[in-house]
Amino acid sequence: TGNQWGYGKDDGPSAWNTNYPVADGDRQSPIDILPHQARHDPNLGPIVLNYDRCTSINIANNGHSVVVEFEDSDDRSVIQGGPLDNPYRLKQFHFHWGGKGCHGSEHTVEGNSYASELHLVHWNAVKFKTFGEAASTSDGLAVLGIFLETGDEHRWLHMITDALYTVKFKGSVTDFKGFNPKCLLPSSLHYWTYLGSLTTPPLHESVIWIVVKEPMIVSEKQLGKFRTLVFTGEEEDERTRMENNFRPPQLLKGRTVRSSN
Ligand SMILES: CCc1cc2c(cc1OS(N)(=O)=O)CC[C@@H]1[C@@H]2CC[C@]2(C)[C@@H](O)CC[C@@H]12
Ligand SMILES: [Zn+2]
């Protein structure tokens, strides 16, 4: 019914342009990042995250990913600096990941993908009244992308993975208070930045992407817990494991990727 889309053979990324023609647009995401072709821009200052008063609300399975939502009625948690002209409010974060042993990041670096990618989503509440309006207007959103690489266990990710069993099925939501995503960030916030889009339908070309160079390290066991989620609802017969929920890299179409120092 309607614009059902997914990551399968028939409803996956190669079919999205049928219902969402912007899929073939000029500023689509993700992209393959070529560090040596990125323009180092000395005017690009550091990214500043003011998350200390952030208020997480819940964790949910929306049938495409697992999402943690935040209270965004004021500027209690914002990202600013870097390529941004205004502070952008933290709205939610979610992940994209692969199957066992496969890769699952959306952005790639010189053709190499990481095991997973975390997206911290922010919206320009200075210029727009609502998240929905910002999400459908150029540069209304700023998404901070963090790669996840497998290795040692991440000391704080268990706070997310321990809650995943409560949102196994599409449409499930549970309280998730007091979580500050600053604990997930790598030590360095050096980044690449470029103008792009949502990476899922409706694929609005509204995102200033800020992709952090240094990955966060998580264990295979922690990553495996994401794969206990399913795309399907509890009432449905089949249980389709939630994995490989990533869009492959899209054409750069002449865009410039800038690099912080
Ligand atoms: C940037 C994070 C984000 C926001 C949205 C989507 C997907 C998103 O993930 S991603 N990977 O960062 O692009 C798909 C659904 C979109 C939503 C933004 C707000 C909407 C466009 C609503 O207005 C209607 C559909 C919504
Ligand atoms: Zn995403």
XYZ file of C-alpha atoms and ligand atoms in Angstrom:
288
model
C 0.000 0.000 0.000
C 1.144 3.533 -0.638
C 4.844 4.184 -0.692
C 6.048 1.012 1.038
C 9.808 0.782 0.735
C 12.458 -1.405 2.329
C 15.883 -2.917 1.791
C 14.827 -6.117 0.049
C 15.269 -7.225 -3.572
C 11.955 -5.767 -4.808
C 11.494 -2.739 -2.506
C 15.156 -1.830 -1.923
C 17.341 1.174 -2.884
C 17.421 0.355 -6.631
C 13.595 0.562 -6.721
C 13.161 3.745 -4.644
C 13.297 6.072 -7.656
C 9.922 4.686 -8.831
C 8.014 6.343 -5.970
C 10.724 8.902 -5.092
C 12.221 10.292 -8.317
C 14.550 12.565 -6.274
C 16.506 9.316 -5.709
C 18.230 10.219 -9.006
C 18.784 13.831 -7.892
C 21.957 15.930 -7.791
C 22.647 15.831 -4.034
C 21.835 12.306 -2.876
C 23.392 10.474 0.068
C 25.354 8.497 1.079
C 28.523 8.940 -1.007
C 31.962 7.332 -1.266
C 34.426 9.735 0.357
C 37.881 10.098 -1.279
C 40.028 11.786 1.404
C 42.731 12.914 -1.028
C 40.149 14.674 -3.216
C 38.444 16.360 -0.257
C 39.243 20.074 -0.088
C 40.909 20.986 3.207
C 39.144 24.184 4.276
C 40.962 26.191 6.997
C 37.740 28.217 7.537
C 36.009 25.034 8.743
C 36.071 25.331 12.517
C 35.562 22.459 14.946
C 32.199 20.836 15.535
C 30.781 21.852 18.921
C 28.267 19.539 20.643
C 26.307 20.935 23.588
C 24.533 17.747 24.712
C 24.954 18.130 28.474
C 21.289 19.030 28.993
C 19.919 16.627 26.398
C 16.712 14.756 27.271
C 16.260 11.349 25.661
C 12.630 10.176 25.586
C 12.268 6.743 24.036
C 13.787 4.044 21.872
C 11.742 2.651 18.972
C 11.777 0.197 16.080
C 10.270 2.049 13.096
C 10.535 -0.924 10.740
C 13.697 0.479 9.136
C 16.069 1.069 12.069
C 16.218 1.536 15.844
C 15.743 5.200 16.778
C 16.276 7.114 20.046
C 14.190 10.309 20.165
C 15.003 13.477 22.112
C 13.019 16.380 23.536
C 13.530 19.187 20.991
C 11.178 21.921 22.271
C 14.157 24.182 23.108
C 17.902 24.481 22.505
C 18.897 22.160 25.347
C 20.990 19.945 23.054
C 22.510 21.401 19.912
C 25.316 20.983 17.432
C 27.060 24.083 16.072
C 30.280 25.278 14.441
C 31.933 23.523 11.536
C 29.931 24.200 8.348
C 26.812 25.266 10.293
C 25.557 28.881 10.358
C 23.113 28.246 13.187
C 22.811 25.835 16.110
C 20.870 22.717 15.081
C 18.721 20.858 17.646
C 19.263 17.146 18.378
C 16.091 15.303 17.360
C 17.041 11.637 17.192
C 19.783 9.160 16.476
C 19.618 5.813 14.703
C 21.907 3.221 13.172
C 22.476 1.377 9.871
C 24.225 -1.999 9.888
C 25.046 -5.117 7.838
C 24.620 -8.862 8.179
C 27.061 -11.060 10.141
C 30.618 -10.324 9.025
C 29.343 -8.122 6.185
C 29.623 -4.356 6.142
C 26.738 -2.025 6.847
C 27.796 1.613 6.813
C 26.157 4.013 4.348
C 29.094 6.301 3.620
C 32.236 4.546 2.426
C 35.858 5.781 2.416
C 37.842 4.980 -0.736
C 35.359 2.192 -1.446
C 35.751 0.693 2.032
C 32.670 0.354 4.214
C 32.519 -0.010 7.980
C 30.399 -2.484 9.937
C 27.793 0.133 10.839
C 27.038 3.864 10.894
C 25.402 6.009 13.597
C 23.403 9.066 12.487
C 22.824 11.881 14.999
C 20.051 13.965 13.459
C 19.655 17.689 14.150
C 17.325 20.340 12.708
C 17.569 24.102 12.181
C 15.001 25.452 14.644
C 16.184 29.022 13.987
C 14.878 28.923 10.394
C 12.061 26.348 10.709
C 9.125 25.806 13.063
C 9.010 22.008 12.879
C 11.363 19.083 12.248
C 9.160 17.931 9.358
C 9.451 21.323 7.667
C 13.228 21.394 8.213
C 13.535 17.826 6.898
C 11.970 18.803 3.579
C 13.893 22.051 3.008
C 17.461 22.546 1.815
C 19.928 22.578 4.731
C 17.148 22.145 7.277
C 18.968 19.152 8.767
C 22.489 18.476 9.958
C 23.352 14.808 10.401
C 26.534 13.775 12.228
C 27.657 10.398 10.886
C 29.901 8.173 12.992
C 31.353 4.913 11.640
C 31.297 1.794 13.833
C 34.208 -0.621 13.456
C 34.389 -4.017 15.177
C 37.054 -4.597 17.799
C 36.972 -4.293 21.576
C 33.677 -3.901 23.399
C 32.398 -0.299 23.591
C 32.076 0.605 27.272
C 28.812 2.549 26.897
C 27.050 0.990 23.882
C 25.560 -1.686 26.207
C 23.120 1.015 27.355
C 21.604 0.815 23.848
C 22.112 -2.889 23.110
C 20.647 -3.924 26.504
C 17.391 -2.171 25.504
C 17.089 -3.680 22.011
C 15.125 -6.739 23.154
C 12.311 -4.349 24.204
C 11.929 -3.045 20.617
C 12.333 -6.275 18.628
C 9.257 -5.684 16.453
C 8.321 -2.845 14.061
C 6.138 -0.302 15.870
C 7.468 -1.046 19.375
C 8.480 1.921 21.565
C 9.821 1.915 25.129
C 10.941 4.622 27.562
C 14.608 5.489 27.256
C 15.473 8.355 29.598
C 18.758 9.831 30.718
C 20.923 8.744 27.808
C 23.512 11.218 26.535
C 24.922 10.182 23.120
C 28.123 12.104 23.795
C 29.401 8.848 25.354
C 29.307 7.231 21.909
C 31.622 9.711 20.170
C 35.233 8.930 19.219
C 38.016 11.054 20.736
C 38.602 13.158 17.614
C 35.784 14.951 15.784
C 37.783 15.753 12.632
C 35.302 15.384 9.781
C 34.357 15.576 6.133
C 31.312 17.660 5.176
C 29.146 17.923 2.044
C 25.570 18.742 1.007
C 23.326 15.694 0.640
C 20.023 14.064 1.457
C 18.087 11.721 3.697
C 19.349 8.202 2.933
C 15.875 6.690 3.089
C 12.666 7.706 1.342
C 11.470 10.438 0.973
C 15.192 11.147 0.263
C 14.707 14.911 0.756
C 17.833 16.876 -0.294
C 17.844 18.731 3.014
C 20.936 17.483 4.846
C 24.272 19.065 5.667
C 26.318 15.902 6.251
C 29.165 15.906 8.765
C 30.976 12.545 8.660
C 33.500 11.988 11.466
C 36.790 10.447 10.306
C 37.589 8.367 13.413
C 35.293 5.334 13.915
C 33.922 4.245 17.287
C 34.982 0.692 18.188
C 32.299 -1.819 19.180
C 32.459 -5.602 19.633
C 31.002 -8.104 17.170
C 28.802 -9.289 20.055
C 27.384 -5.783 20.601
C 26.760 -5.401 16.863
C 25.091 -8.822 16.765
C 22.424 -7.574 19.154
C 21.197 -5.114 16.511
C 20.492 -8.126 14.287
C 18.045 -9.527 16.856
C 15.608 -6.797 15.734
C 13.150 -7.575 12.919
C 11.727 -5.380 10.149
C 8.280 -6.916 10.675
C 5.524 -6.298 13.208
C 4.672 -8.704 16.046
C 1.303 -9.483 14.410
C 2.909 -10.484 11.065
C 3.688 -14.109 10.258
C 7.240 -13.763 8.983
C 10.115 -12.547 11.123
C 12.516 -10.747 8.756
C 15.790 -10.066 10.604
C 16.686 -6.357 10.592
C 20.074 -6.135 8.858
C 21.643 -4.566 5.736
C 19.432 -1.488 6.265
C 21.850 0.757 4.383
C 21.693 2.602 1.041
C 24.771 2.186 -1.177
C 26.857 5.239 -2.202
C 25.289 7.623 -4.740
C 26.905 9.712 -7.500
C 28.777 12.830 -6.355
C 27.493 14.809 -9.414
C 30.154 17.486 -9.105
C 29.762 18.141 -5.389
C 32.785 19.129 -3.299
C 33.592 17.303 -0.080
C 35.415 19.544 2.395
C 37.684 18.345 5.174
C 38.249 19.899 8.598
C 41.873 19.933 9.693
C 17.644 12.621 8.902
C 17.085 11.451 9.723
C 15.978 10.833 8.955
C 14.727 11.464 8.994
C 13.692 10.922 8.264
C 13.902 9.756 7.503
C 15.151 9.145 7.487
C 16.180 9.673 8.224
O 17.342 8.981 8.282
S 18.658 9.357 7.508
N 19.423 8.000 7.291
O 19.440 10.190 8.395
O 18.298 9.990 6.271
C 12.808 9.122 6.723
C 11.410 9.582 7.160
C 11.397 11.088 7.239
C 12.319 11.536 8.361
C 12.394 13.081 8.351
C 10.969 13.684 8.580
C 10.006 13.132 7.561
C 10.377 13.695 6.180
C 8.519 13.385 7.832
O 8.157 14.723 7.637
C 7.806 12.399 6.923
C 8.850 11.273 6.650
C 10.011 11.634 7.577
Zn 20.467 7.258 8.804
